[in-house]
Each structure stands twice: as C-alpha cells, then as structure tokens.
Short mmCIF file of C-alpha atoms in Angstrom, two decimals:
data_model
loop_
_atom_site.label_atom_id
_atom_site.label_comp_id
_atom_site.label_asym_id
_atom_site.label_seq_id
_atom_site.Cartn_x
_atom_site.Cartn_y
_atom_site.Cartn_z
CA THR A 29 19.26 23.54 -4.79
CA GLY A 30 19.18 20.37 -6.84
CA ALA A 31 18.77 18.26 -3.69
CA ARG A 32 15.71 20.26 -2.67
CA VAL A 33 14.16 19.80 -6.12
CA GLN A 34 14.82 16.06 -5.97
CA ALA A 35 13.21 15.93 -2.50
CA SER A 36 10.11 17.60 -3.97
CA ILE A 37 10.04 14.99 -6.74
CA GLU A 38 10.07 12.26 -4.08
CA ASP A 39 7.10 13.96 -2.39
CA TYR A 40 5.18 13.53 -5.65
CA ARG A 41 6.28 9.91 -5.97
CA ASP A 42 5.21 9.23 -2.39
CA VAL A 43 1.72 10.54 -3.15
CA MET A 44 1.47 8.46 -6.32
CA VAL A 45 2.60 5.25 -4.60
CA SER A 46 -0.01 5.79 -1.88
CA LEU A 47 -2.70 6.54 -4.46
CA PHE A 48 -2.00 3.39 -6.48
CA ALA A 49 -1.88 1.29 -3.31
CA GLU A 50 -5.21 2.73 -2.15
CA GLY A 51 -6.76 1.87 -5.51
CA ALA A 52 -5.42 -1.68 -5.41
CA GLY A 53 -6.64 -2.11 -1.85
CA ALA A 54 -10.11 -0.87 -2.77
CA TYR A 55 -10.27 -3.32 -5.68
CA VAL A 56 -9.28 -6.19 -3.37
CA ASP A 57 -12.02 -5.14 -0.93
CA VAL A 58 -14.63 -5.21 -3.70
CA ARG A 59 -13.63 -8.67 -4.89
CA THR A 60 -13.37 -10.05 -1.34
CA LEU A 61 -16.89 -8.89 -0.54
CA GLU A 62 -18.11 -10.48 -3.78
CA SER A 63 -16.68 -13.81 -2.61
CA ARG A 64 -18.30 -13.43 0.80
CA LEU A 65 -21.65 -12.62 -0.80
CA LEU A 66 -21.38 -15.66 -3.04
CA TYR A 67 -20.75 -17.94 -0.05
CA ALA A 68 -23.63 -16.34 1.87
CA ARG A 69 -26.11 -16.75 -0.97
CA ASN A 70 -25.05 -20.34 -1.61
CA ASN A 71 -25.60 -21.12 2.05
CA VAL A 72 -29.01 -19.45 1.97
CA ASP A 73 -29.99 -21.64 -0.99
CA SER A 74 -28.76 -24.76 0.80
CA GLN A 75 -30.55 -23.88 4.03
CA ARG A 76 -33.79 -23.18 2.17
CA GLU A 77 -33.61 -26.67 0.75
CA THR A 78 -33.10 -27.94 4.30
CA MET A 79 -36.10 -25.91 5.41
CA ASP A 80 -38.27 -27.51 2.71
CA ILE A 81 -37.11 -30.98 3.73
CA VAL A 82 -37.83 -30.34 7.40
CA LEU A 83 -41.29 -28.93 6.63
CA ALA A 84 -42.13 -32.01 4.57
CA ARG A 85 -40.89 -34.33 7.31
CA GLU A 86 -42.81 -32.39 9.95
CA ASP A 87 -46.02 -32.62 7.86
CA ALA A 88 -45.46 -36.38 7.66
CA GLY A 89 -45.09 -36.55 11.41
CA LEU A 90 -41.49 -37.73 11.22
CA VAL A 91 -39.90 -34.82 13.13
CA PRO A 92 -41.11 -32.41 15.82
CA TYR A 93 -42.11 -28.83 15.01
CA GLN A 94 -39.07 -27.72 16.97
CA ASP A 95 -36.90 -28.80 14.02
CA VAL A 96 -38.87 -26.42 11.81
CA THR A 97 -38.29 -23.46 14.13
CA ARG A 98 -34.60 -24.27 14.37
CA ALA A 99 -34.28 -24.47 10.59
CA ARG A 100 -36.15 -21.19 10.18
CA SER A 101 -33.89 -19.46 12.73
CA ASN A 102 -30.74 -20.78 11.09
CA LEU A 103 -31.93 -19.63 7.65
CA ALA A 104 -32.90 -16.16 8.90
CA ASN A 105 -29.53 -15.66 10.58
CA THR A 106 -27.72 -16.50 7.36
CA GLU A 107 -30.01 -14.24 5.30
CA ALA A 108 -29.39 -11.41 7.79
CA ALA A 109 -25.71 -11.39 6.85
CA ILE A 110 -26.45 -10.49 3.23
CA PRO A 111 -27.77 -6.89 3.62
CA LEU A 112 -24.67 -5.86 5.56
CA LEU A 113 -22.39 -7.44 2.97
CA VAL A 114 -24.30 -5.72 0.15
CA THR A 115 -23.89 -2.36 1.89
CA MET A 116 -20.17 -2.92 2.39
CA HIS A 117 -19.79 -4.08 -1.20
CA GLU A 118 -21.49 -0.99 -2.60
CA ALA A 119 -19.38 1.29 -0.42
CA ALA A 120 -16.21 -0.45 -1.61
CA ARG A 121 -17.28 -0.10 -5.26
CA ASN A 122 -17.94 3.61 -4.80
CA ARG A 123 -14.62 4.11 -3.03
CA LEU A 124 -12.82 2.43 -5.93
CA ALA A 125 -14.70 4.57 -8.45
CA ILE A 126 -13.73 7.76 -6.62
CA LEU A 127 -10.08 6.73 -6.51
CA LEU A 128 -10.25 6.19 -10.28
CA ALA A 129 -11.83 9.64 -10.70
CA LYS A 130 -15.11 8.14 -11.88
CA PRO A 131 -18.66 8.66 -10.58
CA PRO A 132 -20.16 6.00 -8.29
CA GLY A 133 -21.67 3.14 -10.24
CA ALA A 134 -19.39 3.67 -13.24
CA LEU A 135 -17.39 0.46 -12.79
CA ASN A 136 -19.99 -2.08 -13.86
CA GLU A 137 -18.08 -3.02 -16.99
CA LEU A 138 -14.77 -3.36 -15.15
CA LEU A 139 -16.22 -5.42 -12.32
CA ALA A 140 -18.29 -7.58 -14.66
CA GLU A 141 -15.15 -9.51 -15.58
CA PRO A 142 -14.66 -12.67 -13.50
CA TYR A 143 -12.19 -12.20 -10.69
CA VAL A 144 -9.06 -14.32 -10.63
CA ALA A 145 -6.97 -13.82 -7.52
CA PRO A 146 -3.32 -13.11 -8.38
CA GLU A 147 -0.71 -15.66 -7.42
CA VAL A 148 1.46 -14.57 -4.51
CA SER A 149 5.11 -15.55 -4.92
CA THR A 150 6.56 -15.05 -1.46
CA ASP A 151 9.87 -16.60 -2.52
CA ILE A 152 10.49 -13.78 -5.01
CA VAL A 153 9.54 -11.19 -2.43
CA LEU A 154 11.91 -12.61 0.14
CA ASP A 155 14.78 -12.72 -2.37
CA LEU A 156 14.56 -9.03 -3.21
CA PRO A 157 17.73 -7.13 -2.22
CA ALA A 158 17.49 -4.95 0.85
CA GLU A 159 18.78 -2.00 -1.18
CA LEU A 160 15.38 -1.75 -2.84
CA LEU A 161 14.20 -0.10 0.36
CA ARG A 162 16.02 2.95 -0.91
CA ARG A 163 13.40 3.18 -3.64
CA ARG A 164 10.90 4.30 -1.03
CA PRO A 165 10.10 7.94 -1.81
CA ASP A 166 10.18 8.93 1.86
CA VAL A 167 13.67 7.44 2.30
CA ARG A 168 14.94 9.12 -0.84
CA ARG A 169 13.31 12.41 0.13
CA SER A 170 14.90 12.30 3.57
CA GLU A 171 18.30 11.54 2.03
CA ARG A 172 17.98 14.48 -0.39
CA ASN A 173 16.97 16.80 2.45
CA LEU A 174 20.06 15.70 4.35
CA ALA A 175 22.24 16.35 1.30
CA ALA A 176 20.73 19.81 0.88
CA GLN A 177 21.34 20.66 4.52
CA ILE A 178 24.96 19.52 4.32
CA ALA A 179 25.38 21.75 1.28
CA ARG A 180 24.11 24.69 3.32
CA ILE A 181 26.94 24.13 5.82
CA GLY A 182 29.41 24.51 2.96
CA GLU A 183 27.70 27.70 1.83
CA ALA A 184 27.84 29.18 5.33
CA THR A 185 31.49 28.18 5.76
CA ALA A 186 32.41 29.81 2.46
CA ASP A 187 31.36 33.19 3.87
CA LEU A 188 34.32 33.05 6.25
CA TYR A 189 36.81 33.33 3.41
CA PRO A 190 37.56 36.40 1.29
CA SER A 191 35.95 36.79 -2.09
CA PHE A 192 37.83 38.35 -5.01
CA SER A 193 36.50 40.37 -7.90
CA LEU A 194 37.91 42.27 -10.85
CA THR A 195 36.28 45.52 -11.88
CA GLY A 196 36.84 46.64 -15.46
CA ILE A 197 36.88 50.31 -16.53
CA LEU A 198 36.61 51.29 -20.18
CA SER A 199 38.78 54.34 -21.01
CA LEU A 200 38.46 56.48 -24.15
CA THR A 201 41.23 59.07 -24.79
CA ALA A 202 41.00 59.64 -28.55
CA ASP A 203 39.87 63.08 -29.70
CA THR A 204 38.92 62.10 -33.27
CA PHE A 205 37.42 59.07 -35.00
CA ASP A 206 40.61 58.59 -36.98
CA ASN A 207 42.69 57.62 -33.95
CA LEU A 208 39.85 55.90 -32.05
CA GLY A 209 41.66 52.55 -32.03
CA ASP A 210 44.68 54.11 -30.36
CA GLY A 211 42.70 55.65 -27.54
CA LEU A 212 40.50 52.68 -26.46
CA GLY A 213 41.56 50.45 -23.56
CA TRP A 214 40.63 48.54 -20.38
CA SER A 215 41.78 49.14 -16.85
CA LEU A 216 41.34 46.23 -14.43
CA ILE A 217 41.00 47.07 -10.74
CA PRO A 218 41.17 44.09 -8.36
CA GLY A 219 38.77 44.01 -5.41
CA VAL A 220 38.71 41.95 -2.21
CA ARG A 221 35.73 41.47 0.14
CA TRP A 222 36.26 39.76 3.50
CA ASN A 223 33.69 39.43 6.25
CA LEU A 224 36.42 40.02 8.78
CA PHE A 225 34.35 41.61 11.51
CA THR A 226 31.24 39.42 11.09
CA GLY A 227 33.04 36.13 11.65
CA GLY A 228 31.19 35.49 14.92
CA LYS A 229 27.85 35.83 13.21
CA ILE A 230 28.93 33.55 10.39
CA ARG A 231 30.26 30.95 12.82
CA GLY A 232 26.96 31.06 14.62
CA ARG A 233 25.18 30.43 11.34
CA ILE A 234 27.52 27.50 10.65
CA LYS A 235 26.71 25.96 14.02
CA ALA A 236 23.02 26.43 13.37
CA GLU A 237 23.31 24.75 9.97
CA GLU A 238 25.32 21.91 11.53
CA ALA A 239 22.60 21.42 14.16
CA LEU A 240 19.99 21.29 11.41
CA ALA A 241 22.16 18.75 9.59
CA GLN A 242 22.22 16.59 12.72
CA GLN A 243 18.42 16.79 12.83
CA ALA A 244 18.23 15.86 9.14
CA LEU A 245 20.55 12.91 9.78
CA ALA A 246 18.43 11.72 12.71
CA SER A 247 15.31 12.08 10.57
CA TYR A 248 16.93 10.08 7.77
CA GLU A 249 17.97 7.29 10.15
CA LEU A 250 14.48 7.15 11.66
CA THR A 251 12.91 7.03 8.20
CA VAL A 252 15.11 4.09 7.22
CA LEU A 253 14.33 2.23 10.45
CA ASN A 254 10.60 2.80 9.98
CA ALA A 255 10.87 1.55 6.40
CA LEU A 256 12.66 -1.62 7.52
CA GLY A 257 10.04 -2.15 10.21
CA GLU A 258 7.16 -1.76 7.75
CA VAL A 259 8.69 -4.23 5.31
CA GLU A 260 9.39 -6.75 8.06
CA ASN A 261 5.87 -6.42 9.49
CA ASN A 262 4.25 -6.86 6.09
CA LEU A 263 6.44 -9.84 5.23
CA VAL A 264 5.50 -11.59 8.47
CA ALA A 265 1.82 -10.70 8.04
CA LEU A 266 1.81 -11.96 4.45
CA ARG A 267 3.45 -15.28 5.27
CA GLN A 268 1.29 -15.91 8.34
CA GLU A 269 -1.91 -15.02 6.50
CA GLU A 270 -0.95 -17.46 3.74
CA ILE A 271 -0.61 -20.17 6.38
CA ARG A 272 -3.98 -19.20 7.87
CA ARG A 273 -5.66 -19.21 4.46
CA ASP A 274 -4.30 -22.67 3.64
CA LEU A 275 -5.55 -24.04 6.97
CA LEU A 276 -8.96 -22.46 6.40
CA GLU A 277 -9.12 -24.16 3.01
CA VAL A 278 -8.54 -27.51 4.73
CA ALA A 279 -11.11 -26.70 7.42
CA THR A 280 -13.70 -25.57 4.88
CA GLU A 281 -13.29 -28.69 2.79
CA ALA A 282 -13.70 -30.84 5.91
CA SER A 283 -16.81 -28.88 6.93
CA GLU A 284 -18.36 -29.39 3.49
CA GLN A 285 -17.85 -33.14 3.87
CA SER A 286 -19.22 -32.98 7.41
CA VAL A 287 -22.43 -31.27 6.25
CA ASP A 288 -22.98 -33.96 3.62
CA LEU A 289 -22.38 -36.76 6.12
CA VAL A 290 -24.56 -35.27 8.85
CA ASN A 291 -27.32 -34.62 6.31
CA THR A 292 -27.32 -38.30 5.34
CA GLU A 293 -27.29 -39.38 8.98
CA TYR A 294 -30.17 -37.04 9.81
CA LEU A 295 -32.32 -38.32 6.95
CA GLU A 296 -31.61 -41.88 8.12
CA GLY A 297 -32.48 -40.99 11.70
CA LEU A 298 -28.95 -41.61 12.98
CA THR A 299 -28.43 -38.10 14.40
CA ASP A 300 -30.53 -35.21 15.62
CA PHE A 301 -31.35 -32.09 13.64
CA GLN A 302 -29.30 -29.83 15.91
CA SER A 303 -26.09 -31.54 14.78
CA TYR A 304 -27.03 -30.86 11.19
CA LEU A 305 -27.70 -27.16 11.91
CA ASP A 306 -24.43 -26.84 13.79
CA ALA A 307 -22.55 -28.28 10.83
CA GLN A 308 -24.21 -25.80 8.48
CA ARG A 309 -23.36 -22.84 10.71
CA VAL A 310 -19.74 -23.92 11.01
CA LEU A 311 -19.48 -24.30 7.25
CA PHE A 312 -20.83 -20.81 6.54
CA SER A 313 -18.55 -19.27 9.17
CA GLN A 314 -15.46 -20.98 7.78
CA GLN A 315 -16.30 -20.11 4.18
CA ASP A 316 -16.71 -16.48 5.15
CA GLU A 317 -13.36 -16.51 6.99
CA LEU A 318 -11.73 -18.19 4.00
CA ALA A 319 -12.97 -15.45 1.66
CA LYS A 320 -11.71 -12.74 4.02
CA SER A 321 -8.35 -14.43 4.44
CA GLY A 322 -7.90 -14.82 0.68
CA GLY A 323 -8.50 -11.11 0.24
CA GLN A 324 -6.22 -10.27 3.15
CA VAL A 325 -3.33 -12.15 1.54
CA ILE A 326 -3.59 -9.91 -1.51
CA ALA A 327 -4.04 -6.82 0.68
CA TYR A 328 -0.83 -7.65 2.55
CA LEU A 329 0.94 -8.07 -0.79
CA VAL A 330 -0.23 -4.58 -1.79
CA ASP A 331 0.97 -3.21 1.55
CA LEU A 332 4.33 -4.89 1.08
CA ASN A 333 4.65 -3.37 -2.38
CA ARG A 334 3.94 0.05 -0.92
CA ALA A 335 6.41 -0.54 1.93
CA MET A 336 9.08 -1.40 -0.66
CA GLY A 337 8.45 1.87 -2.46
CA GLY A 338 6.05 0.74 -5.18
CA GLY A 339 6.86 0.24 -8.84
CA TRP A 340 9.86 -2.02 -8.29
CA SER A 341 10.70 -5.14 -10.22
CA LEU A 342 13.66 -7.46 -10.42
CA ASP A 343 14.77 -5.70 -13.63
CA ASP A 344 14.84 -2.18 -12.17
CA PRO A 345 18.06 -0.15 -12.43
CA ASP A 346 20.50 0.28 -9.58
CA PRO A 347 18.82 2.17 -6.72
CA ASP A 348 22.13 3.97 -6.11
CA LEU A 349 21.52 6.05 -9.24
CA PRO A 350 20.20 9.58 -8.70
CA PRO A 351 16.43 10.00 -9.30
CA GLN A 352 16.91 11.82 -12.63
CA GLU A 353 18.84 8.85 -14.05
CA GLU A 354 16.15 6.29 -13.36
CA THR A 355 13.80 5.17 -16.09
CA GLY A 356 11.18 3.19 -14.16
CA ALA A 357 7.77 4.69 -13.56
CA VAL A 358 6.32 4.72 -10.08
CA ASN A 359 3.34 2.48 -9.59
CA SER A 360 2.17 -0.11 -7.11
CA GLY A 361 2.04 -2.99 -9.58
#
C-alpha cells in the first residue's frame, strides 16, 4: 500500500538523519580535542618557563630544592595529559573520515581551516512550533504504519459483502462473411460472489486486524511521547550546558588573573611556591573543562536537531503535508 511505501521512505530518512548527526558529532569531537590540546600545550610552555625560573632561583640560593621538584612534578603531570589527548584526537579524526567515506588521514585539508564555533541561538530553538516534531522520521513512519493497518481493517471488512461481476460472451451466428455484421453480438451474464459461509473466518480476521491496529496506535503514541521526551531532555541539557560554559569562562578568566598575581607575589617573596603551583593546576583544569563544555554545547545542539527530525528550518513547509508533497531535503544542518 501507499502507506507502507511511505513508511519505508521514513526508514531511509531516519538513517540519513542519524548519519548526518553522527558526522556532525564527530566533527565537534575533533575540534573540541583540538581546543583541549591547545590549552594543554600552552600550559606546558608556561610551566616550563616557571621551571626555568625556579631552577635559576635555586642556583642562586633563593629557594629550596623542594620548589624545583614541585615544579618538575607539576610540569610532568601536565605533559602527561597530552599523549592521551593526541590519541583521542586521532581516533576522532579517523571516525569522522570513515563517516565521510574517506580513508583515515584524508581530512588534513578540511581540518586545516581554523575552527569557529557556531553561534547557538536558543531563542529560535525554543520558538519552534511543536508540530515540527512530526518531521521526525520515526514518528512519521509510525503514523504511516498505523494508517496502513487501519486500511487493512477496511480490506478485511469488505470481504463480508458480496462482490458483483459481469461476464461477457461473444456470439457469432453468421454463416457467411456477407452477413457477418448481422450475426455478431454480446451476451452479458451477471455474477455474484458472497462469502456467506466463511463469515466467521472473516470476522476473526477483522478482529485480528483491529488488534494489530490497536498495537500500531499504542506504538505511535509511545513514539510521539519518546520524541517529546528527547526534545525536552536536549533542550534542558543545551540550556544548562550554556550556563555552565558561561560560568567556566568567568572562572577561567579569574584563574588567569590569579596565576599572574600569585606569580608576582612569589617572585617578590610574598607567597610560597605551592600557592603558585596550585593556581597553575586550577587554571589548566578549568581551561580543559571550558573546552569540553564549549564542545558539549554544540553537541547538544546537534542532538536537539536530530531529536527534532533533522533538516528543519523556520521556512519549511507545513508538516501536515504528506511526505511526497514536501520539498525539503533531510539533513542535520
């Protein structure tokens, strides 16, 4: 039936939406790890400078050797984070390449471009009409399956009623070609077929189809509820992660100022070296969390796009239109 064909089309759309979302998520992972690596390497450079300063001060007899060991430990811990990040970054690059049907290592040109994080407009997302949920391929597929099952009830019910047919018989009575037109004619014999003695079987089939329709309806309702839940969860996650990212930006900026102040105080002998090391560790930790949070905001936006069905925009046609009347292509944006 047409409904079954449309349900199959929605299966294809569902796969494509998931594929595009996976690709976008992989790209976000790659760029997030690049940011984390940049913070780690900048901190390593800064802590090496600290190490040189401490070694010079220790040689001059201004600080104990314990400050040197502490600086070396702090530097080594920060350097130890880099190999793991490099491994994760390479794995993310290869995953993205595979999703783009390219061999590993084939994305150097694409990833050579500087990364600019997209702006997230939560206001636009929150203003989208709820009807756009019906663009989700799984919701549309479930609705088409329900429509097909309801149609099957009608087909089964139709078997209860008699069917009529007309059988035509061609008669030829002329004995010569000269009077052929006078001897040619049609005889129509009406026919009636009625499943009179199989009504119980047909009624049983109707009940079975009705039960399947109830299952299809329950499946459709559950699909819609799950869709609403996914959208709500992703909206909350997106908004809360934006709040967390903004707070981490404030914390990171304060930590950068703290490192500068404590460095000055240490060089002037107004504070101990441990305070300076603690400030450096806090800064690196917060910068790393900031990079992860920034990437997570975009990842939640991708997940929200997928939860809304992918490929939507404010200019899309009415979602009430049948799938064959839509003109928008399916993508995750």
